XYZ file of C-alpha atoms in Angstrom:
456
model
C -0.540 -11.927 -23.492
C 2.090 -9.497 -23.542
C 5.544 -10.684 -24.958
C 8.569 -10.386 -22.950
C 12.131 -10.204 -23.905
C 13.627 -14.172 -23.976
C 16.113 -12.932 -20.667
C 13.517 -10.827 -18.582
C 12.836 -11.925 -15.197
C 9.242 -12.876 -14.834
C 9.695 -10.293 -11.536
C 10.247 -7.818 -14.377
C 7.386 -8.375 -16.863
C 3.898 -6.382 -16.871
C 0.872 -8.731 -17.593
C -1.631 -7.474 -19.717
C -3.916 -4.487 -18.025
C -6.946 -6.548 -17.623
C -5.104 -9.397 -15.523
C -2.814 -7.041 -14.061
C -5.994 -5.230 -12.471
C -7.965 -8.546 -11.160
C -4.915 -9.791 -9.827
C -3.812 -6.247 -7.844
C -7.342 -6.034 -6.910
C -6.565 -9.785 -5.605
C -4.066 -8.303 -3.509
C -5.738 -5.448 -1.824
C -8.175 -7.841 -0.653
C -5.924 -10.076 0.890
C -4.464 -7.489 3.189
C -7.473 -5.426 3.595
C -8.817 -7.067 7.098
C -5.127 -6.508 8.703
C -4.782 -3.358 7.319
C -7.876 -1.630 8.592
C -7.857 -3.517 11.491
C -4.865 -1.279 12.710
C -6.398 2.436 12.529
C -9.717 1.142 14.152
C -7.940 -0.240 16.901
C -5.915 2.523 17.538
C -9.109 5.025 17.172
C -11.074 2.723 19.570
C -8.370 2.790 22.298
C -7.958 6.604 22.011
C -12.317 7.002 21.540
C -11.931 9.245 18.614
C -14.696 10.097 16.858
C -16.457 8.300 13.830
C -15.153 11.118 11.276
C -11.756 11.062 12.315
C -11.474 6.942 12.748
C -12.987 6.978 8.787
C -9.804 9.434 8.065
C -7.444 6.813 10.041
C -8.716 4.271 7.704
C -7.962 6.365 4.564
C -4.617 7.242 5.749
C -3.455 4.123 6.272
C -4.594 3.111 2.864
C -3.014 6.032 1.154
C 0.447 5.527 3.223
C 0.003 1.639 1.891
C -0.123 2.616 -1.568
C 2.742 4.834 -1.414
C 5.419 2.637 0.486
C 4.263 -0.454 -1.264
C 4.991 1.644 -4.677
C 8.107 2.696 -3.205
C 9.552 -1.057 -2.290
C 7.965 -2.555 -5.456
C 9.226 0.234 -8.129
C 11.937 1.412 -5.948
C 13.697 5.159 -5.910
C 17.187 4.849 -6.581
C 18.683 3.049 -3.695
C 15.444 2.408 -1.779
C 13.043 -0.366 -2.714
C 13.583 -4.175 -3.408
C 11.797 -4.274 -6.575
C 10.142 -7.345 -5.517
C 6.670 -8.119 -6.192
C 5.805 -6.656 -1.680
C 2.573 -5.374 -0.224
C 3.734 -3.677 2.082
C 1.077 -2.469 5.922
C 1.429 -1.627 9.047
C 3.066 -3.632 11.452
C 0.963 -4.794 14.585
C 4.622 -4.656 16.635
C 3.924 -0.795 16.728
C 0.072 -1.170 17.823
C 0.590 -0.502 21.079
C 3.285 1.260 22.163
C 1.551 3.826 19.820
C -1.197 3.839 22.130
C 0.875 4.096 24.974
C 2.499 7.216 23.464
C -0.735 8.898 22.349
C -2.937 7.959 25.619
C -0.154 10.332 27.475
C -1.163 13.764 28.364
C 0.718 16.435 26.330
C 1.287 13.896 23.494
C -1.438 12.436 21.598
C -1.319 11.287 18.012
C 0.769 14.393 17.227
C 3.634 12.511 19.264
C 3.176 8.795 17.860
C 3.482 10.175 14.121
C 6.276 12.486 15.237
C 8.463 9.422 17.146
C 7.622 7.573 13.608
C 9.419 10.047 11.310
C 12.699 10.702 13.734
C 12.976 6.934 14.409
C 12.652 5.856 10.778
C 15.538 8.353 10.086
C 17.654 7.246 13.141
C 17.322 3.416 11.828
C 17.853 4.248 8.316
C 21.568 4.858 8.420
C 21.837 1.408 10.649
C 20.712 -0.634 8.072
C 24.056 -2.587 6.902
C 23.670 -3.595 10.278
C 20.577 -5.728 10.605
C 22.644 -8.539 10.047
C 24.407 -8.182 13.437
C 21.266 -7.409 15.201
C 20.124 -11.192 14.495
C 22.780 -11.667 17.295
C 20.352 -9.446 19.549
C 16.928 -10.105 18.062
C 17.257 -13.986 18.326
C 14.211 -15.935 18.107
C 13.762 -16.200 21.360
C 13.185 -12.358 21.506
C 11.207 -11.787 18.716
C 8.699 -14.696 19.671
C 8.508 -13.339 23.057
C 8.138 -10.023 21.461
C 5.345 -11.618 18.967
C 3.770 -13.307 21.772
C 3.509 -10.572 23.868
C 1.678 -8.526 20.725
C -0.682 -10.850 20.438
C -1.905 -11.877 24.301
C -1.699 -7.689 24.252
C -4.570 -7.302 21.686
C -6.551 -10.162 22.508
C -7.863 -8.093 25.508
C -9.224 -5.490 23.347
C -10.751 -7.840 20.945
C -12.774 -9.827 23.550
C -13.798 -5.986 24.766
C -14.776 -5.126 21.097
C -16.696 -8.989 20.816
C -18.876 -7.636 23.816
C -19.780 -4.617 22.040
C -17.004 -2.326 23.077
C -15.753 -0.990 26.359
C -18.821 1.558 27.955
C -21.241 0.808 25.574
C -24.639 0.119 27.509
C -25.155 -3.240 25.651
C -21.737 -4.683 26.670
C -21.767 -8.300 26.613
C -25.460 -8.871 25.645
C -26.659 -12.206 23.672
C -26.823 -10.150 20.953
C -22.772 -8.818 20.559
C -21.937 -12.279 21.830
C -23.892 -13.465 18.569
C -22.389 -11.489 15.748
C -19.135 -12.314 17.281
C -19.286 -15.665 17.218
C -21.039 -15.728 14.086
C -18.088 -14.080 12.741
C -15.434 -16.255 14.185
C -17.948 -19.317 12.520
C -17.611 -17.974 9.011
C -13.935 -17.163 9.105
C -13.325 -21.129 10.244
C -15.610 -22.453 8.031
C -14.133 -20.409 4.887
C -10.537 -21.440 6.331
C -12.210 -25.075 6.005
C -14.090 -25.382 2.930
C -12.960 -22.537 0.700
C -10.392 -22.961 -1.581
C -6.970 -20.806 -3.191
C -7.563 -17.316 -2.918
C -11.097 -17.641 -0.659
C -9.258 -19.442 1.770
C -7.097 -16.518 2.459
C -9.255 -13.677 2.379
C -11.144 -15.795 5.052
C -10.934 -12.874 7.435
C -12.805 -10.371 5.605
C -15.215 -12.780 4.371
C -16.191 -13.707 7.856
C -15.938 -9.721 8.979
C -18.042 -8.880 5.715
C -20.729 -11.718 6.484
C -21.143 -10.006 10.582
C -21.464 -7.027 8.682
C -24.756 -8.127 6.970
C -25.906 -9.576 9.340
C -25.539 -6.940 11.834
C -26.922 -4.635 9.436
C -30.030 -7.041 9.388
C -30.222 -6.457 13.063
C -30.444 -2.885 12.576
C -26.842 -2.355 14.463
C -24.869 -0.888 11.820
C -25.296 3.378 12.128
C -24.808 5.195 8.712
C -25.078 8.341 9.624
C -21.489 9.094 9.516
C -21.387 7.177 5.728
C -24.209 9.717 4.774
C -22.069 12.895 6.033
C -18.824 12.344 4.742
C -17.526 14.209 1.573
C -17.398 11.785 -1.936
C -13.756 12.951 -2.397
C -11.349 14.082 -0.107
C -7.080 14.024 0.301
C -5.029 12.673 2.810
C -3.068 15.272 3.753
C 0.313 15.864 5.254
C -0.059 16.641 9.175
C -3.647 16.258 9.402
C -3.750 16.421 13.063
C -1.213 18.776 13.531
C 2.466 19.628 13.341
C 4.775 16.391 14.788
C 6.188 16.258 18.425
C 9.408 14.981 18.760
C 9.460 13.145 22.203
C 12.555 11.811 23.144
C 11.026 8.940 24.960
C 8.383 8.240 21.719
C 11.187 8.291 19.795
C 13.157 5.752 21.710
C 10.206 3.570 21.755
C 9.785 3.368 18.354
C 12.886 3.311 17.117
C 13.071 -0.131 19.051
C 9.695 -0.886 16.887
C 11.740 -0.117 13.699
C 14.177 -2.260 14.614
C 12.079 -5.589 15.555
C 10.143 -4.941 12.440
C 13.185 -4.832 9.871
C 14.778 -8.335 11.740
C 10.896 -9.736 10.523
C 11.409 -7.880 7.498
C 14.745 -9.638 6.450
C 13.443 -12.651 7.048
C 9.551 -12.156 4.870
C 12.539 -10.567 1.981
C 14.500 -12.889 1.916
C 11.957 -15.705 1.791
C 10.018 -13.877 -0.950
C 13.101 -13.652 -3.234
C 13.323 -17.406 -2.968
C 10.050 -17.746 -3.410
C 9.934 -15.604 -7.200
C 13.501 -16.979 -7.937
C 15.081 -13.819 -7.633
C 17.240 -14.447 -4.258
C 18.087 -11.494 -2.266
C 21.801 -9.926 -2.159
C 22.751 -8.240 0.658
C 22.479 -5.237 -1.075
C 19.014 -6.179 -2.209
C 18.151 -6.889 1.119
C 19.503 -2.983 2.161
C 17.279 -1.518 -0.457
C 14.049 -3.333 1.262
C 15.044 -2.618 4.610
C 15.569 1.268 3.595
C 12.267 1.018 2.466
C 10.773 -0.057 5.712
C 12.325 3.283 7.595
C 11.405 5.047 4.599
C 8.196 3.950 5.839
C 7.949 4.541 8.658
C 8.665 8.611 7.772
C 5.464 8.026 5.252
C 3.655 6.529 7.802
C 4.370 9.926 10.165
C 4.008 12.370 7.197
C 0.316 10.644 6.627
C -1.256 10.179 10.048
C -0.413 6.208 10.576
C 2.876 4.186 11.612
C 5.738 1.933 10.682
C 4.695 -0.367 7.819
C 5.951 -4.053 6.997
C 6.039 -6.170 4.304
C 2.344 -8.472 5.028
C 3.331 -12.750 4.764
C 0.072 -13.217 3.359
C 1.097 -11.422 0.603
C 3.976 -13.417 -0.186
C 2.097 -16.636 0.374
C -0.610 -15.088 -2.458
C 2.576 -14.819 -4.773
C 3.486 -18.559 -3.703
C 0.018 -19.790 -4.727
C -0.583 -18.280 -7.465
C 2.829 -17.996 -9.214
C 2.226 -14.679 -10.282
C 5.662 -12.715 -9.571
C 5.558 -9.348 -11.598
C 6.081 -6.634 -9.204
C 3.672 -4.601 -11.103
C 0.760 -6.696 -10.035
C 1.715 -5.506 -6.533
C 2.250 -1.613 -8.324
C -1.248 -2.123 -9.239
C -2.350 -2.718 -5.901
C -0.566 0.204 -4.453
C -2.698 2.479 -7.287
C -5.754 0.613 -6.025
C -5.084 1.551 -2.322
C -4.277 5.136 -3.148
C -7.802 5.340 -5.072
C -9.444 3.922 -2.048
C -7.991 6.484 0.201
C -9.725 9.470 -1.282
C -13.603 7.900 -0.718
C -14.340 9.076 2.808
C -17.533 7.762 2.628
C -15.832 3.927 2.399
C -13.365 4.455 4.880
C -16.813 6.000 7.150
C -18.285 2.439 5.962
C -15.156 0.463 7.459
C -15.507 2.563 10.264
C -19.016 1.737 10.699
C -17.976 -1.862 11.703
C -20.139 -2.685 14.211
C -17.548 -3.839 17.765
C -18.801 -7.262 17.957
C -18.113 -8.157 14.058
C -14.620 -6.534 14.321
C -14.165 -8.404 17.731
C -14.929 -11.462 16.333
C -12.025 -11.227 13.628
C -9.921 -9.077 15.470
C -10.244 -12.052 18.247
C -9.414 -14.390 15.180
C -6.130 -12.460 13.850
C -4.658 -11.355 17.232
C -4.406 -14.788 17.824
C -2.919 -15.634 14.650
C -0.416 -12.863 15.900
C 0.299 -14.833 19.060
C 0.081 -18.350 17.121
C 3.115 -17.013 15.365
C 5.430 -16.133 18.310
C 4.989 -18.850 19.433
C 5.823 -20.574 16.310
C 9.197 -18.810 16.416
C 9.946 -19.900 19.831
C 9.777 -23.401 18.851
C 12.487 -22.667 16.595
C 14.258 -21.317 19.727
C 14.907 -25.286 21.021
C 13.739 -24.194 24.161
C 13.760 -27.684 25.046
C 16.800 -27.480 25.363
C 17.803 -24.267 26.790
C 17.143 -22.934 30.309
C 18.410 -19.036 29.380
C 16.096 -19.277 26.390
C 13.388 -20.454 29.309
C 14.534 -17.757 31.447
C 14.404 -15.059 28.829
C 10.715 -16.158 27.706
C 9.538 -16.474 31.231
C 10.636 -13.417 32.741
C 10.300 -11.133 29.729
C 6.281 -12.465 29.287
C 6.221 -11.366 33.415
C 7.252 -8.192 32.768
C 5.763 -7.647 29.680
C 2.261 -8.202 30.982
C 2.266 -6.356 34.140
C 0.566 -3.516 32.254
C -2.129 -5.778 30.994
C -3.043 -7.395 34.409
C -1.577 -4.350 36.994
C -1.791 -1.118 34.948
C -1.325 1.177 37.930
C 2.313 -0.746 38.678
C 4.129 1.476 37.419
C 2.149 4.626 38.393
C 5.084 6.233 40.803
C 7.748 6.373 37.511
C 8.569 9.320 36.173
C 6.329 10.504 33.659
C 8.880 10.283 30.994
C 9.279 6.922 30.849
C 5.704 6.439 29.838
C 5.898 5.632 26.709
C 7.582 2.189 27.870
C 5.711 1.497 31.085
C 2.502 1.320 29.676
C 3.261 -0.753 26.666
C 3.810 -3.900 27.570
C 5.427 -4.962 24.334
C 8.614 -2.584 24.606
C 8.861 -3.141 28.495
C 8.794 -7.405 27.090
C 11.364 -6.630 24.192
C 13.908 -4.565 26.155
C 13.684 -7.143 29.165
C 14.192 -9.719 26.270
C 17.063 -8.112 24.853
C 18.548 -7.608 28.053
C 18.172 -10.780 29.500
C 19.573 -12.548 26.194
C 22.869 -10.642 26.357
C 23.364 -11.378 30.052
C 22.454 -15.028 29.955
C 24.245 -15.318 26.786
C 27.748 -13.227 27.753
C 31.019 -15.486 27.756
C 29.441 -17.370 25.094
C 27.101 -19.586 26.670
C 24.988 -21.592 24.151
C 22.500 -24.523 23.953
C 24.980 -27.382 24.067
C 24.715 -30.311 26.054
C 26.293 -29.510 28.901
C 24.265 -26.493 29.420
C 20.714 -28.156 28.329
C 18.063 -29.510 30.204
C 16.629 -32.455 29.793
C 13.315 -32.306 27.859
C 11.459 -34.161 30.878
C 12.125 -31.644 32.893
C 11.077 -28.513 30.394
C 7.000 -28.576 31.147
C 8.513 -28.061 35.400
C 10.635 -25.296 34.620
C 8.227 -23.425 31.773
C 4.880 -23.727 35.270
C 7.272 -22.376 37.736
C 8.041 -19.066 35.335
């Protein structure tokens, strides 16, 4: 074991190379389901093709490794130096659809609204602490909510074998799907420690096999990729800068570093290192920093992943260098094509079968923050929740609602998640000017809650 000065944070110490690789490698596998699932989504919504999904996959890994490096190691006054994976963040799933499924935009547009909003939030960041005034729970678990009920439509289109495919919804995509969903629960039940949370990519890995058993899984595109290739800067072409995409995500960037103070903060409690305020400002620097990566690389805004932190919980392993190693890890996975062409090989059913799994999980936990809203007690917090889930599924259930606007405005009317955040956010301050609060004047009883939340 490697010795240590007496007075060095165990944050601050570098296990010995062998552990220090088993546990990083510990890491990447933890995050690896949510962090592919991300790139195939968005290639699947935009029907790219096989080779340039497989480069989506290897971006996103390489753009991991390098913010993850960047929060855990930090650069000067960027980075917590906390033992962070850091991936992308689901809240920018699909309003980066939305951007890139508009004529004249494209992918070129979702990285370029990445890099300009990351530098518009970056200077903001002292402020985070006053948007908790905006972003109350109430918002972000709508907002969370709203992610989730969002992607479960495209996971229950991937379980049935994936929107226009000739075999959609046969016995046999219904199958692998649920055969998926069966391992993941049954190695969230049984397994144990660090099983129990890779879970996901067990159960993905397992419809995989058996898939490939079926004779389902195409290789073609495994067999033609290069062995070695770089992610490179600008891959699909020079950024647009649309002032709409940019507003968008810069309302991402600013949902996901609220989350982000929270995961920080709990993580430096969780290592026994607890997080200044200028700590915390280093982290959330990060983030935007991240989001500029994210641009640079071909993929979006990245977060810091809770699974992650509850690894570091379990375990009790808190150098930072474990999570260094992981970032090294991800950066040497990004440069085999020919595994990012495997991920990309996924069969629809498999992926829809754990996508179904973790979109849910994504839902699970907004509403898990609105019961720390007390909207049993509340009826602005009702109102806000009710009317900013109506809004923010009308492009979901009515897409053509909105098809008069001006084309401009795009970017928002067909994501559902921005047009539910900004109603949120706008609703909050309304209800909430003058001071109004939960007291018990202005409560409800909690008989009457379950009335209220069916007529919204």
């Amino acid at each position: 074991m490697n010795s240590k000065p007496s007075d060095m944070h165990p944050v601050d110490s570098v296990p010995p190379i062998g552990a220090l690789g088993a546990l990083a490698l510990q890491h990447v596998l933890t995050m690896y389901a949510g962090a592919i699932t991300v790139p195939l989504l968005v290639a699947s919504a935009l029907k790219l093709s096989p080779e340039h999904a497989a480069y989506l996959v290897s971006a996103d890994l390489f753009a991991c490794g390098l913010v993850t490096l960047l929060q855990c190691l930090g650069v000067g006054p960027i980075g917590i130096r906390l033992p962070v994976i850091m991936g992308v963040t689901f809240v920018g799933v699909m309003p980066a659809i939305a951007i890139a499924s508009q004529p004249g935009l494209g992918l070129t547009a979702v990285y370029g609204a990445a890099i300009a909003a990351g530098l518009i939030v970056l200077p903001l960041v002292p402020m985070v602490g006053r948007m908790r005034s905006i972003l109350t729970p109430t918002v972000t678990g709508t907002a969370m909510l709203l992610i989730g009920l969002s992607l479960v439509g495209v996971a229950l289109d991937w379980a049935a074998g994936g929107r226009g495919a000739p075999d959609y919804g046969s016995p046999t995509n219904l199958m692998l799907a649920a055969a998926t969903i069966a391992t993941i629960l049954l190695v969230t039940r049984f397994g144990v420690g660090f099983f129990a949370n890779c879970a996901i990519l067990i159960g993905m890995s397992s419809g995989y096999v058996l898939a490939a058993l079926l004779g389902m899984v195409d290789v073609a595109d495994v067999k033609a990729a290069p062995a070695l290739q770089l992610v490179t800067p600008f891959h699909f072409g020079l950024p647009v800068f649309d002032p709409a995409a940019i507003a968008s995500m810069v309302i991402v960037i600013l949902v996901t570093l609220v989350e982000s103070s929270g995961m920080l903060t709990m993580l430096g409690d969780v290592v026994e290192r607890p997080t200044t305020p200028r700590d915390l400002a280093r982290g959330l620097r990060a983030d935007c920093a991240g989001a500029v990566i994210g641009g640079l690389f071909n993929s979006v805004p990245y977060t810091s992943y809770a699974q992650n932190i509850a690894l570091v919980s379990m375990t009790g392993v808190r150098s930072r260098f474990v999570c260094a190693g992981a970032a090294a890890i991800m950066l040497l996975l990004a440069l085999f094509p020919k595994l990012s062409a495997l991920v990309a090989a996924i069969p629809p059913s498999v992926l829809g079968g754990a996508a179904l799994v973790l979109f849910g999980m994504v839902a699970a936990s907004g509403i898990r923050s609105l019961s720390a809203a007390r909207l049993d007690r509340s009826r602005e917090d009702l109102l806000v929740v009710g009317i900013s889930l109506g809004v923010g599924l009308i492009p979901t259930f009515n897409p053509r609602f909105f098809a008069a606007a001006p084309e401009i405005l795009a970017p928002f009317t067909h994501s559902g998640v921005l047009l539910g955040i900004i109603t949120a956010i706008a609703l909050n301050a309304f209800l909430r000017a003058g001071g109004a609060s939960a007291d018990a004047e202005d409560s409800v009883p909690n008989d009457s809650v379950p009335a209220v939340a069916a007529g919204a």
